[in-house]
Short mmCIF file of C-alpha atoms and ligand atoms in Angstrom, two decimals:
data_model
loop_
_atom_site.label_atom_id
_atom_site.label_comp_id
_atom_site.label_asym_id
_atom_site.label_seq_id
_atom_site.Cartn_x
_atom_site.Cartn_y
_atom_site.Cartn_z
CA UNK L 1 37.44 56.15 46.05
CA UNK L 2 38.83 52.61 45.91
CA UNK L 3 38.29 50.44 42.86
CA UNK L 4 34.83 48.78 43.08
CA UNK L 5 36.59 45.45 42.55
CA UNK L 6 38.15 45.77 45.97
CA UNK L 7 34.89 44.68 47.55
CA UNK L 8 35.13 41.33 45.76
CA UNK L 9 38.74 40.76 46.78
CA UNK L 10 38.15 41.66 50.46
CA UNK L 11 36.15 38.51 51.09
CA UNK L 12 38.79 36.30 49.47
CA UNK L 13 41.50 37.43 51.86
CA UNK L 14 41.36 34.53 54.31
CA UNK L 15 40.21 30.96 54.31
CA UNK L 16 37.67 31.71 57.03
CA UNK L 17 36.11 34.57 55.07
CA UNK L 18 36.02 32.50 51.90
CA UNK L 19 34.30 29.73 53.83
CA UNK L 20 31.78 32.13 55.35
CA UNK L 21 30.51 33.33 51.98
CA UNK L 22 30.87 30.09 50.02
CA UNK L 23 27.71 29.38 48.03
CA UNK L 24 28.10 25.64 47.46
CA UNK L 25 29.13 22.94 49.89
CA UNK L 26 30.31 19.43 49.19
CA UNK L 27 30.04 16.74 51.84
CA UNK L 28 30.24 12.94 51.94
CA UNK L 29 26.49 13.04 52.57
CA UNK L 30 25.93 14.27 48.99
CA UNK L 31 27.62 11.27 47.37
CA UNK L 32 26.55 7.89 46.04
CA UNK L 33 29.15 5.15 45.47
CA UNK L 34 28.56 2.80 42.49
CA UNK L 35 29.74 -0.82 42.79
CA UNK L 36 30.02 -3.78 40.40
CA UNK L 37 29.13 -7.14 41.91
CA UNK L 38 30.03 -10.24 39.90
CA UNK L 39 28.67 -13.75 40.14
CA UNK L 40 31.11 -16.58 40.76
CA UNK L 41 34.26 -14.70 41.70
CA UNK L 42 35.90 -14.85 45.10
CA UNK L 43 38.36 -12.00 44.70
CA UNK L 44 38.50 -8.45 43.42
CA UNK L 45 38.98 -8.14 39.66
CA UNK L 46 40.57 -4.85 38.66
CA UNK L 47 38.93 -2.91 35.82
CA UNK L 48 41.74 -1.67 33.58
CA UNK L 49 40.22 1.66 32.56
CA UNK L 50 38.99 2.45 36.09
CA UNK L 51 41.98 2.28 38.44
CA UNK L 52 40.77 1.89 42.04
CA UNK L 53 37.43 0.32 41.03
CA UNK L 54 37.09 -3.47 41.00
CA UNK L 55 34.53 -6.08 40.16
CA UNK L 56 33.56 -7.50 43.54
CA UNK L 57 32.37 -10.76 45.01
CA UNK L 58 29.35 -10.44 47.29
CA UNK L 59 31.58 -10.63 50.37
CA UNK L 60 33.83 -7.87 49.04
CA UNK L 61 30.79 -5.78 48.14
CA UNK L 62 29.58 -6.05 51.74
CA UNK L 63 33.00 -4.84 52.93
CA UNK L 64 33.11 -1.97 50.41
CA UNK L 65 29.59 -0.90 51.32
CA UNK L 66 30.57 -0.84 55.00
CA UNK L 67 33.61 1.25 54.18
CA UNK L 68 31.48 3.74 52.26
CA UNK L 69 29.02 3.96 55.16
CA UNK L 70 31.78 4.53 57.69
CA UNK L 71 33.07 7.42 55.55
CA UNK L 72 29.67 9.10 55.79
CA UNK L 73 28.47 8.14 52.29
CA UNK L 74 24.72 7.51 52.64
CA UNK L 75 24.10 5.36 49.56
CA UNK L 76 25.56 2.82 47.16
CA UNK L 77 24.39 2.00 43.61
CA UNK L 78 24.60 -1.66 42.58
CA UNK L 79 25.35 -3.11 39.15
CA UNK L 80 25.39 -6.87 38.60
CA UNK L 81 27.42 -9.16 36.37
CA UNK L 82 25.41 -12.37 36.07
CA UNK L 83 26.64 -15.97 35.76
CA UNK L 84 25.47 -16.10 32.17
CA UNK L 85 23.72 -13.87 29.67
CA UNK L 86 20.87 -14.67 27.29
CA UNK L 87 18.71 -12.99 24.62
CA UNK L 88 16.16 -11.63 27.11
CA UNK L 89 18.46 -10.90 30.03
CA UNK L 90 16.67 -13.28 32.40
CA UNK L 91 19.46 -12.98 35.00
CA UNK L 92 18.07 -9.53 35.77
CA UNK L 93 14.85 -10.75 37.44
CA UNK L 94 16.18 -14.04 38.87
CA UNK L 95 15.23 -14.06 42.58
CA UNK L 96 18.65 -15.64 43.19
CA UNK L 97 20.38 -13.31 40.71
CA UNK L 98 23.58 -11.51 41.56
CA UNK L 99 22.01 -8.14 42.42
CA UNK L 100 19.25 -9.78 44.48
CA UNK L 101 21.79 -11.83 46.47
CA UNK L 102 24.14 -8.88 46.95
CA UNK L 103 21.24 -6.64 47.99
CA UNK L 104 20.16 -9.06 50.70
CA UNK L 105 23.73 -9.47 51.97
CA UNK L 106 24.50 -5.73 52.05
CA UNK L 107 21.17 -4.78 53.66
CA UNK L 108 21.66 -7.42 56.33
CA UNK L 109 25.16 -6.20 57.19
CA UNK L 110 24.48 -2.46 56.80
CA UNK L 111 20.76 -1.79 57.24
CA UNK L 112 21.30 1.97 57.58
CA UNK L 113 22.93 2.28 54.16
CA UNK L 114 20.60 3.29 51.29
CA UNK L 115 20.82 0.62 48.63
CA UNK L 116 19.99 1.75 45.09
CA UNK L 117 19.74 -0.86 42.33
CA UNK L 118 20.41 0.06 38.71
CA UNK L 119 17.53 -1.25 36.62
CA UNK L 120 18.57 -2.19 33.09
CA UNK L 121 18.96 -5.31 30.98
CA UNK L 122 22.23 -4.55 29.16
CA UNK L 123 24.44 -6.31 31.72
CA UNK L 124 22.26 -9.43 31.33
CA UNK L 125 21.59 -9.66 27.58
CA UNK L 126 23.91 -11.63 25.27
CA UNK L 127 23.69 -8.82 22.68
CA UNK L 128 24.39 -6.06 25.23
CA UNK L 129 21.35 -3.92 24.38
CA UNK L 130 19.16 -2.49 27.12
CA UNK L 131 16.03 -4.33 26.00
CA UNK L 132 14.41 -6.96 23.80
CA UNK L 133 15.86 -6.94 20.29
CA UNK L 134 13.35 -7.50 17.43
CA UNK L 135 13.49 -7.32 13.68
CA UNK L 136 10.81 -4.75 12.95
CA UNK L 137 11.08 -5.31 9.18
CA UNK L 138 13.63 -2.57 8.61
CA UNK L 139 16.46 -3.98 10.70
CA UNK L 140 16.95 -4.79 14.36
CA UNK L 141 15.46 -2.48 16.94
CA UNK L 142 14.86 -2.56 20.68
CA UNK L 143 11.16 -3.28 21.30
CA UNK L 144 10.04 -0.67 23.80
CA UNK L 145 6.89 -2.27 25.21
CA UNK L 146 8.23 -5.82 25.38
CA UNK L 147 11.17 -4.41 27.33
CA UNK L 148 8.88 -2.66 29.83
CA UNK L 149 7.42 -6.01 30.85
CA UNK L 150 10.89 -7.41 31.67
CA UNK L 151 11.94 -4.24 33.46
CA UNK L 152 8.91 -4.30 35.75
CA UNK L 153 9.65 -7.92 36.68
CA UNK L 154 13.23 -6.93 37.47
CA UNK L 155 12.16 -3.90 39.52
CA UNK L 156 9.83 -5.93 41.75
CA UNK L 157 12.43 -8.63 42.29
CA UNK L 158 14.97 -5.97 43.33
CA UNK L 159 12.48 -4.39 45.73
CA UNK L 160 11.61 -7.80 47.19
CA UNK L 161 15.32 -8.42 47.79
CA UNK L 162 15.39 -5.21 49.85
CA UNK L 163 16.45 -2.43 47.48
CA UNK L 164 15.60 0.97 48.99
CA UNK L 165 15.54 2.88 45.69
CA UNK L 166 15.05 1.60 42.12
CA UNK L 167 16.98 3.40 39.37
CA UNK L 168 15.82 2.67 35.80
CA UNK L 169 18.67 3.44 33.36
CA UNK L 170 17.31 1.80 30.20
CA UNK L 171 15.71 4.92 28.60
CA UNK L 172 12.64 3.09 27.29
CA UNK L 173 9.56 5.31 26.91
CA UNK L 174 7.06 4.95 29.73
CA UNK L 175 9.30 2.93 32.01
CA UNK L 176 8.92 5.12 35.07
CA UNK L 177 5.14 4.81 34.99
CA UNK L 178 5.34 1.07 34.32
CA UNK L 179 7.83 0.49 37.14
CA UNK L 180 5.83 2.67 39.56
CA UNK L 181 2.68 0.66 38.80
CA UNK L 182 4.43 -2.68 39.22
CA UNK L 183 6.08 -1.64 42.50
CA UNK L 184 2.75 -0.40 43.88
CA UNK L 185 0.93 -3.57 42.83
CA UNK L 186 3.57 -5.64 44.59
CA UNK L 187 3.22 -3.63 47.81
CA UNK L 188 6.34 -1.47 47.44
CA UNK L 189 4.44 1.79 47.53
CA UNK L 190 7.18 3.44 49.60
CA UNK L 191 10.09 2.52 47.33
CA UNK L 192 11.23 5.67 45.47
CA UNK L 193 12.30 5.77 41.82
CA UNK L 194 15.51 7.52 40.83
CA UNK L 195 15.04 7.97 37.09
CA UNK L 196 17.96 8.27 34.69
CA UNK L 197 15.84 10.92 32.94
CA UNK L 198 18.30 12.61 30.64
CA UNK L 199 20.74 9.86 29.76
CA UNK L 200 22.80 10.67 26.71
CA UNK L 201 24.32 8.28 24.16
CA UNK L 202 27.79 9.09 25.43
CA UNK L 203 31.35 8.04 24.65
CA UNK L 204 32.05 8.60 28.35
CA UNK L 205 30.45 5.22 29.21
CA UNK L 206 33.35 3.35 27.55
CA UNK L 207 35.10 2.14 30.73
CA UNK L 208 31.76 1.06 32.28
CA UNK L 209 31.06 -1.20 29.34
CA UNK L 210 34.39 -2.92 29.93
CA UNK L 211 33.54 -3.21 33.64
CA UNK L 212 30.06 -4.64 33.03
CA UNK L 213 30.94 -6.43 29.80
CA UNK L 214 27.92 -4.72 28.26
CA UNK L 215 29.09 -3.13 25.01
CA UNK L 216 26.38 -3.68 22.36
CA UNK L 217 27.36 -6.56 20.06
CA UNK L 218 25.95 -4.64 17.08
CA UNK L 219 24.77 -1.09 16.49
CA UNK L 220 24.71 1.47 19.28
CA UNK L 221 22.28 2.90 21.83
CA UNK L 222 21.25 5.98 19.87
CA UNK L 223 17.73 4.73 19.23
CA UNK L 224 16.96 4.97 22.95
CA UNK L 225 19.63 7.13 24.62
CA UNK L 226 19.65 10.86 23.90
CA UNK L 227 21.53 12.90 21.31
CA UNK L 228 24.19 14.96 23.17
CA UNK L 229 23.20 17.93 21.03
CA UNK L 230 19.67 18.17 22.51
CA UNK L 231 18.83 20.23 25.57
CA UNK L 232 15.10 20.96 25.17
CA UNK L 233 14.46 17.26 24.65
CA UNK L 234 16.28 16.50 27.91
CA UNK L 235 13.92 18.84 29.75
CA UNK L 236 10.93 17.09 28.13
CA UNK L 237 12.29 13.70 29.19
CA UNK L 238 12.66 14.87 32.77
CA UNK L 239 9.15 16.37 32.84
CA UNK L 240 7.66 13.14 31.55
CA UNK L 241 9.49 11.12 34.20
CA UNK L 242 8.15 13.44 36.89
CA UNK L 243 4.59 13.06 35.54
CA UNK L 244 5.03 9.28 35.55
CA UNK L 245 6.09 9.30 39.18
CA UNK L 246 9.87 9.75 39.39
CA UNK L 247 10.97 10.84 42.87
CA UNK L 248 14.47 11.95 41.86
CA UNK L 249 15.54 12.84 38.31
CA UNK L 250 19.02 12.32 36.94
CA UNK L 251 21.30 13.85 34.33
CA UNK L 252 24.05 11.62 32.97
CA UNK L 253 26.98 12.13 32.27
CA UNK L 254 27.65 15.12 34.52
CA UNK L 255 30.53 17.39 33.49
CA UNK L 256 29.72 17.92 29.79
CA UNK L 257 26.04 18.44 30.74
CA UNK L 258 26.20 20.99 33.57
CA UNK L 259 23.83 23.26 31.64
CA UNK L 260 21.16 20.56 31.80
CA UNK L 261 21.69 19.94 35.49
CA UNK L 262 20.86 23.61 35.99
CA UNK L 263 17.96 23.74 33.53
CA UNK L 264 16.28 20.57 34.74
CA UNK L 265 16.70 21.61 38.37
CA UNK L 266 15.13 25.00 37.63
CA UNK L 267 12.34 23.65 35.44
CA UNK L 268 11.27 20.68 37.59
CA UNK L 269 12.24 21.74 41.16
CA UNK L 270 12.77 18.03 41.79
CA UNK L 271 15.58 16.44 43.79
CA UNK L 272 18.26 16.02 41.15
CA UNK L 273 21.11 13.54 40.83
CA UNK L 274 24.04 13.79 38.43
CA UNK L 275 26.12 10.78 37.39
CA UNK L 276 29.84 11.52 37.11
CA UNK L 277 30.40 8.52 34.83
CA UNK L 278 33.18 6.03 34.20
CA UNK L 279 34.85 8.03 31.41
CA UNK L 280 34.91 11.20 33.51
CA UNK L 281 36.56 9.15 36.29
CA UNK L 282 39.04 7.54 33.88
CA UNK L 283 40.15 10.92 32.50
CA UNK L 284 41.02 12.24 35.95
CA UNK L 285 42.81 9.02 36.90
CA UNK L 286 44.82 9.01 33.66
CA UNK L 287 45.69 12.70 33.99
CA UNK L 288 46.79 12.24 37.58
CA UNK L 289 48.83 9.11 36.82
CA UNK L 290 50.65 10.99 34.06
CA UNK L 291 51.42 13.80 36.47
CA UNK L 292 49.32 16.26 34.46
CA UNK L 293 46.66 16.86 37.14
CA UNK L 294 46.56 17.26 40.90
CA UNK L 295 44.08 14.49 41.60
CA UNK L 296 42.64 15.68 44.88
CA UNK L 297 42.17 19.27 43.75
CA UNK L 298 40.69 18.15 40.42
CA UNK L 299 38.20 15.74 41.97
CA UNK L 300 37.00 18.15 44.65
CA UNK L 301 36.64 20.96 42.10
CA UNK L 302 34.70 18.78 39.66
CA UNK L 303 32.32 17.45 42.32
CA UNK L 304 31.75 20.91 43.80
CA UNK L 305 30.96 22.30 40.35
CA UNK L 306 28.43 19.53 39.71
CA UNK L 307 26.74 20.56 42.97
CA UNK L 308 26.93 24.27 42.02
CA UNK L 309 25.20 23.51 38.72
CA UNK L 310 22.22 22.22 40.70
CA UNK L 311 22.79 18.58 41.64
CA UNK L 312 21.63 17.56 45.12
CA UNK L 313 23.16 14.11 44.74
CA UNK L 314 26.39 13.21 42.96
CA UNK L 315 26.96 9.62 41.89
CA UNK L 316 30.70 9.11 41.52
CA UNK L 317 33.39 6.43 41.57
CA UNK L 318 35.49 9.03 43.41
CA UNK L 319 33.04 8.93 46.36
CA UNK L 320 35.26 7.08 48.84
CA UNK L 321 38.43 9.06 48.16
CA UNK L 322 36.47 12.33 48.09
CA UNK L 323 34.81 11.48 51.40
CA UNK L 324 38.25 10.84 52.92
CA UNK L 325 39.55 14.19 51.68
CA UNK L 326 36.45 15.92 53.02
CA UNK L 327 36.73 14.47 56.55
C1 LIG D 1 23.21 0.70 31.95
C2 LIG D 1 24.12 1.74 32.44
C3 LIG D 1 25.26 2.30 31.83
C4 LIG D 1 25.81 3.17 32.75
C5 LIG D 1 24.98 3.17 33.86
N1 LIG D 1 23.94 2.30 33.64
C6 LIG D 1 25.91 1.98 30.55
C7 LIG D 1 25.33 2.30 29.25
O1 LIG D 1 24.23 2.85 29.12
O2 LIG D 1 25.98 1.93 28.29
C8 LIG D 1 27.08 3.96 32.58
C9 LIG D 1 27.77 4.34 33.82
C10 LIG D 1 29.16 4.81 33.66
O3 LIG D 1 29.70 5.00 32.57
O4 LIG D 1 29.79 5.02 34.72
N2 LIG D 1 22.42 1.00 30.87
#
């Protein structure tokens, strides 16, 4: 009698056999490419902590979006850096705001590409918080309901500009329901919502905040983003978003939260996205630049494992290079 383990090894013998029994597949069609579009620049501005990712002018964003599409990436996610910031973040719902202008330009050039707009105020507020800051008597807090009003305005202006999917990332309570209602009232009944459902207060957003110039000027985001220690609460957040009308739920960041990708997938049966965030990207880039990691192997392994955990969609700054390696 051979060792029972032999049966496991037999199927690993050749590449073809390994491929035949592989449980998880990664393809360019699973990826979303995030982009930063900045008002008033006419060139690419490198982001120090995110080598290979730049702040883009609208023209460059159109080119990048076309490149992503030609690599088989079905969707891009847009973040905007406005001309100026104020207390309320009014640049977010300006009909001629940076995301609205970029959305129109990209949709005109690449109508087949799915354009997702990130819906949040932190890139537009002078204080860098994701909503309206109020002194509630015991110090400054973000006013949940006042913020909802501004978010719904922003969502409808993004949809009017041509966004195909709206992705609220602010973590206010009730925002999915509020945004769904506002979109429906404005005639965008067919525009899906990709909800950042379980978004943790994470150190892994560091490079993004440099890119979007959105680090909070005081305090932190722990009064609205989730405690990394909490898993049951993440499931409750996702369930609430589904009840309020989310079409796709998201877990963010991805790699330290693979358990939640699996749990939320199992418990909601919804299409699920995972956001492989700026800090996860920066770690791989730094490790590869130092010669500590094989970049291609590391990226493809990480993205495959995010899919294995249960993500249907992976949002990643590695999307273009991964798509090239996967051709
Ligand atoms: C906006 C937003 C953030 C990210 C996506 N949307 C930053 C934050 O919450 O501070 C982070 C993305 C990344 O790190 O790649 N609220």
